[in-house]
């Protein structure tokens, strides 16, 4: 029946002020504030269909049945939505990314945001960005930010606060910047973010220092976005990135996500800056470099990164809109 089906379109996001560490593991609350840009055209489209004929939940990712672990994580989200909607039907979920899953752009953020919104809408409930963001955050904290377009903040969580959600800082039209992704390799990462940040918290002597510097860096990124000051945002973003990676590396065993291609791309970004281009770099729990620059410089930045040794290719994104629902 059509009233039990809905499709959601969510975009990936890239953090300028990074999230790494949890203040409450059970509720998946971040220990630090994070700020991101929602990325167009890096999209996940997810359709959820609740039906009495289904014996169990099913999840199809990019045309293939998902593994047990992914299905379990999705069923957990569906269970929460079913409880709120008082709906007792199993679901079939079909989800696809229009950007290559191995491109180094986190598909989990757009994936969980789209799953929450599509299942909520399929269950017949009205749009509720705040609750969508809080539910997405419980599944994967970076997903909370993909509910909103433009520039988005997820505050740090106070333990016990199940309602924490992301908040929009500025709409996409506020600032015409670009993110150029330098793809460093196509393989899947060894240690995922959830596991990695738990390890850092337990074992990294720099974890405290990382948490301690995060408020000031997020405040700088926020102020820089509002003032459209690329140098301010870029410098704070690079420090947030490198402080997070220092914390990761000092874990036991060490988490080294950076690869030779990463360092080569970082050198290119630095060289471009010397040549007068306002461009700054960030990396997540993987080797890819994501460069932030003005729209007018994006072609030059993309060419320089594509020409960098060991970089496989580049993708360019701009600030995208809020999550969209298609009934
Ligand atoms: C390095 O949101 O994937 O990309 O909440 O455990 O699912 P969980 O973690 P996740 O972590 C993302 C970490 C990051 C930085 C960021 O996106 O802010």
Short mmCIF file of N, CA, C and O in Angstrom, two decimals, residues 13-75:
data_model
loop_
_atom_site.label_atom_id
_atom_site.label_comp_id
_atom_site.label_asym_id
_atom_site.label_seq_id
_atom_site.Cartn_x
_atom_site.Cartn_y
_atom_site.Cartn_z
N UNK A 13 28.07 14.82 4.36
CA UNK A 13 28.59 16.08 4.90
C UNK A 13 30.06 15.92 5.27
O UNK A 13 30.53 14.81 5.46
N UNK A 14 30.76 17.05 5.32
CA UNK A 14 32.16 17.03 5.73
C UNK A 14 32.32 17.95 6.94
O UNK A 14 31.85 19.09 6.91
N UNK A 15 32.97 17.43 7.97
CA UNK A 15 33.16 18.25 9.18
C UNK A 15 34.33 19.20 9.01
O UNK A 15 35.41 18.81 8.55
N UNK A 16 34.09 20.47 9.36
CA UNK A 16 35.15 21.47 9.39
C UNK A 16 35.75 21.50 10.80
O UNK A 16 36.96 21.60 10.98
N UNK A 17 34.87 21.43 11.82
CA UNK A 17 35.30 21.18 13.20
C UNK A 17 34.92 19.73 13.47
O UNK A 17 33.76 19.34 13.30
N UNK A 18 35.91 18.92 13.85
CA UNK A 18 35.73 17.47 13.84
C UNK A 18 35.08 16.91 15.09
O UNK A 18 35.30 17.41 16.19
N UNK A 19 34.36 15.80 14.89
CA UNK A 19 33.79 15.01 15.99
C UNK A 19 34.65 13.76 16.16
O UNK A 19 34.87 13.02 15.20
N UNK A 20 35.15 13.53 17.36
CA UNK A 20 35.89 12.29 17.66
C UNK A 20 35.80 12.08 19.16
O UNK A 20 36.39 12.84 19.93
N UNK A 21 35.03 11.13 19.60
CA UNK A 21 34.88 10.84 21.03
C UNK A 21 33.44 11.03 21.49
O UNK A 21 32.71 11.85 20.95
N UNK A 22 33.06 10.21 22.47
CA UNK A 22 31.66 10.21 22.94
C UNK A 22 31.59 10.56 24.43
O UNK A 22 32.42 10.10 25.21
N UNK A 23 30.56 11.35 24.80
CA UNK A 23 30.37 11.65 26.23
C UNK A 23 29.38 10.66 26.85
O UNK A 23 29.26 10.58 28.06
N UNK A 24 28.65 9.92 26.00
CA UNK A 24 27.69 8.92 26.50
C UNK A 24 27.56 7.89 25.37
O UNK A 24 27.00 8.19 24.31
N UNK A 25 28.14 6.72 25.63
CA UNK A 25 28.19 5.71 24.57
C UNK A 25 26.79 5.15 24.28
O UNK A 25 26.41 4.99 23.12
N UNK A 26 26.00 4.90 25.33
CA UNK A 26 24.67 4.30 25.13
C UNK A 26 23.78 5.21 24.27
O UNK A 26 23.06 4.73 23.39
N UNK A 27 23.85 6.51 24.50
CA UNK A 27 23.01 7.43 23.71
C UNK A 27 23.74 7.98 22.50
O UNK A 27 23.20 8.80 21.76
N UNK A 28 24.97 7.56 22.31
CA UNK A 28 25.82 8.06 21.22
C UNK A 28 25.89 9.59 21.19
O UNK A 28 25.60 10.22 20.15
N UNK A 29 26.29 10.17 22.31
CA UNK A 29 26.45 11.62 22.38
C UNK A 29 27.91 12.01 22.16
O UNK A 29 28.81 11.40 22.75
N UNK A 30 28.15 13.00 21.30
CA UNK A 30 29.53 13.41 21.04
C UNK A 30 30.14 14.15 22.24
O UNK A 30 29.44 14.92 22.92
N UNK A 31 31.44 13.95 22.44
CA UNK A 31 32.14 14.63 23.54
C UNK A 31 32.58 16.03 23.13
O UNK A 31 32.99 16.82 23.99
N UNK A 32 32.50 16.31 21.82
CA UNK A 32 32.97 17.61 21.32
C UNK A 32 31.94 18.16 20.32
O UNK A 32 31.23 17.39 19.68
N UNK A 33 31.88 19.50 20.17
CA UNK A 33 30.99 20.05 19.15
C UNK A 33 31.60 19.85 17.77
O UNK A 33 32.83 19.89 17.63
N UNK A 34 30.76 19.65 16.76
CA UNK A 34 31.28 19.54 15.39
C UNK A 34 30.46 20.42 14.46
O UNK A 34 29.28 20.69 14.73
N UNK A 35 31.10 20.87 13.38
CA UNK A 35 30.44 21.76 12.41
C UNK A 35 30.77 21.26 11.01
O UNK A 35 31.93 20.95 10.71
N UNK A 36 29.73 21.19 10.16
CA UNK A 36 29.94 20.60 8.84
C UNK A 36 29.31 21.41 7.72
O UNK A 36 28.49 22.30 7.96
N UNK A 37 29.69 21.04 6.50
CA UNK A 37 29.01 21.50 5.29
C UNK A 37 28.31 20.29 4.68
O UNK A 37 28.90 19.21 4.55
N UNK A 38 27.04 20.47 4.33
CA UNK A 38 26.27 19.43 3.64
C UNK A 38 26.64 19.49 2.17
O UNK A 38 26.67 20.57 1.57
N UNK A 39 26.97 18.32 1.59
CA UNK A 39 27.59 18.30 0.26
C UNK A 39 26.67 17.89 -0.88
O UNK A 39 26.17 16.76 -0.92
N UNK A 40 26.47 18.81 -1.81
CA UNK A 40 25.80 18.50 -3.06
C UNK A 40 26.89 18.36 -4.12
O UNK A 40 27.80 19.20 -4.13
N UNK A 41 26.90 17.38 -4.99
CA UNK A 41 25.85 16.38 -5.25
C UNK A 41 26.18 15.00 -4.71
O UNK A 41 25.97 14.03 -5.43
N UNK A 42 26.63 14.87 -3.47
CA UNK A 42 26.92 13.53 -2.94
C UNK A 42 25.70 13.02 -2.17
O UNK A 42 25.51 13.36 -1.01
N UNK A 43 24.90 12.22 -2.84
CA UNK A 43 23.57 11.89 -2.32
C UNK A 43 23.37 10.42 -2.01
O UNK A 43 23.90 9.56 -2.70
N UNK A 44 22.53 10.19 -1.01
CA UNK A 44 22.00 8.85 -0.76
C UNK A 44 20.49 8.92 -0.92
O UNK A 44 19.86 9.83 -0.37
N UNK A 45 19.95 7.99 -1.69
CA UNK A 45 18.49 7.93 -1.84
C UNK A 45 18.02 6.62 -1.23
O UNK A 45 18.53 5.55 -1.57
N UNK A 46 17.08 6.73 -0.30
CA UNK A 46 16.62 5.54 0.44
C UNK A 46 15.10 5.44 0.39
O UNK A 46 14.41 6.41 0.69
N UNK A 47 14.61 4.27 0.02
CA UNK A 47 13.17 4.01 0.02
C UNK A 47 12.86 2.97 1.09
O UNK A 47 13.54 1.93 1.17
N UNK A 48 11.87 3.27 1.93
CA UNK A 48 11.44 2.32 2.95
C UNK A 48 9.99 1.93 2.65
O UNK A 48 9.16 2.80 2.39
N UNK A 49 9.76 0.61 2.70
CA UNK A 49 8.37 0.13 2.50
C UNK A 49 8.03 -0.80 3.67
O UNK A 49 8.72 -1.79 3.91
N UNK A 50 7.03 -0.40 4.44
CA UNK A 50 6.52 -1.27 5.50
C UNK A 50 5.38 -2.08 4.90
O UNK A 50 4.49 -1.52 4.24
N UNK A 51 5.40 -3.41 5.12
CA UNK A 51 4.32 -4.23 4.55
C UNK A 51 4.04 -5.45 5.41
O UNK A 51 4.97 -6.06 5.97
N UNK A 52 2.77 -5.81 5.51
CA UNK A 52 2.36 -6.95 6.33
C UNK A 52 2.90 -8.26 5.75
O UNK A 52 3.08 -9.23 6.48
N UNK A 53 3.20 -8.27 4.46
CA UNK A 53 3.67 -9.50 3.82
C UNK A 53 5.13 -9.82 4.17
O UNK A 53 5.60 -10.92 3.92
N UNK A 54 5.85 -8.86 4.76
CA UNK A 54 7.28 -9.10 5.05
C UNK A 54 7.45 -9.84 6.38
O UNK A 54 6.83 -9.47 7.39
N UNK A 55 8.28 -10.90 6.36
CA UNK A 55 8.50 -11.68 7.58
C UNK A 55 9.60 -11.06 8.44
O UNK A 55 9.67 -11.24 9.63
N UNK A 56 10.55 -10.38 7.76
CA UNK A 56 11.65 -9.74 8.49
C UNK A 56 12.13 -8.51 7.73
O UNK A 56 11.81 -8.36 6.54
N UNK A 57 12.93 -7.68 8.43
CA UNK A 57 13.47 -6.50 7.75
C UNK A 57 14.48 -6.94 6.70
O UNK A 57 15.19 -7.93 6.87
N UNK A 58 14.53 -6.21 5.60
CA UNK A 58 15.52 -6.48 4.56
C UNK A 58 16.18 -5.17 4.15
O UNK A 58 15.52 -4.12 4.15
N UNK A 59 17.47 -5.24 3.86
CA UNK A 59 18.21 -4.03 3.48
C UNK A 59 19.02 -4.30 2.22
O UNK A 59 19.82 -5.23 2.18
N UNK A 60 18.79 -3.49 1.20
CA UNK A 60 19.53 -3.61 -0.05
C UNK A 60 20.35 -2.34 -0.21
O UNK A 60 19.82 -1.23 -0.21
N UNK A 61 21.69 -2.50 -0.30
CA UNK A 61 22.59 -1.34 -0.42
C UNK A 61 23.23 -1.35 -1.79
O UNK A 61 23.89 -2.33 -2.16
N UNK A 62 23.03 -0.29 -2.54
CA UNK A 62 23.58 -0.20 -3.90
C UNK A 62 23.27 -1.47 -4.72
O UNK A 62 24.15 -2.02 -5.38
N UNK A 63 22.04 -1.95 -4.60
CA UNK A 63 21.59 -3.08 -5.41
C UNK A 63 21.92 -4.46 -4.87
O UNK A 63 21.51 -5.47 -5.45
N UNK A 64 22.67 -4.53 -3.74
CA UNK A 64 23.03 -5.86 -3.20
C UNK A 64 22.53 -6.01 -1.77
O UNK A 64 22.57 -5.02 -1.01
N UNK A 65 22.13 -7.22 -1.39
CA UNK A 65 21.69 -7.42 0.00
C UNK A 65 22.82 -7.04 0.96
O UNK A 65 23.97 -7.43 0.74
N UNK A 66 22.50 -6.29 2.02
CA UNK A 66 23.54 -5.83 2.95
C UNK A 66 23.95 -6.97 3.87
O UNK A 66 23.21 -7.94 4.04
N UNK A 67 25.14 -6.86 4.49
CA UNK A 67 25.57 -7.90 5.43
C UNK A 67 24.79 -7.78 6.74
O UNK A 67 24.07 -6.81 6.98
N UNK A 68 24.97 -8.79 7.58
CA UNK A 68 24.22 -8.92 8.83
C UNK A 68 24.39 -7.69 9.74
O UNK A 68 23.44 -7.19 10.34
N UNK A 69 25.64 -7.18 9.79
CA UNK A 69 25.95 -6.07 10.69
C UNK A 69 25.19 -4.80 10.26
O UNK A 69 24.59 -4.10 11.09
N UNK A 70 25.20 -4.53 8.97
CA UNK A 70 24.51 -3.34 8.45
C UNK A 70 23.00 -3.47 8.65
O UNK A 70 22.31 -2.51 9.01
N UNK A 71 22.48 -4.70 8.44
CA UNK A 71 21.04 -4.93 8.60
C UNK A 71 20.63 -4.71 10.05
O UNK A 71 19.60 -4.10 10.34
N UNK A 72 21.47 -5.17 10.99
CA UNK A 72 21.18 -5.00 12.42
C UNK A 72 21.10 -3.52 12.80
O UNK A 72 20.22 -3.10 13.53
N UNK A 73 22.08 -2.75 12.27
CA UNK A 73 22.11 -1.31 12.58
C UNK A 73 20.87 -0.61 12.01
O UNK A 73 20.30 0.26 12.64
N UNK A 74 20.46 -1.05 10.82
CA UNK A 74 19.26 -0.46 10.20
C UNK A 74 18.00 -0.86 10.97
O UNK A 74 17.11 -0.03 11.21
N UNK A 75 17.94 -2.14 11.39
CA UNK A 75 16.76 -2.61 12.13
C UNK A 75 16.60 -1.86 13.44
O UNK A 75 15.47 -1.62 13.90
#
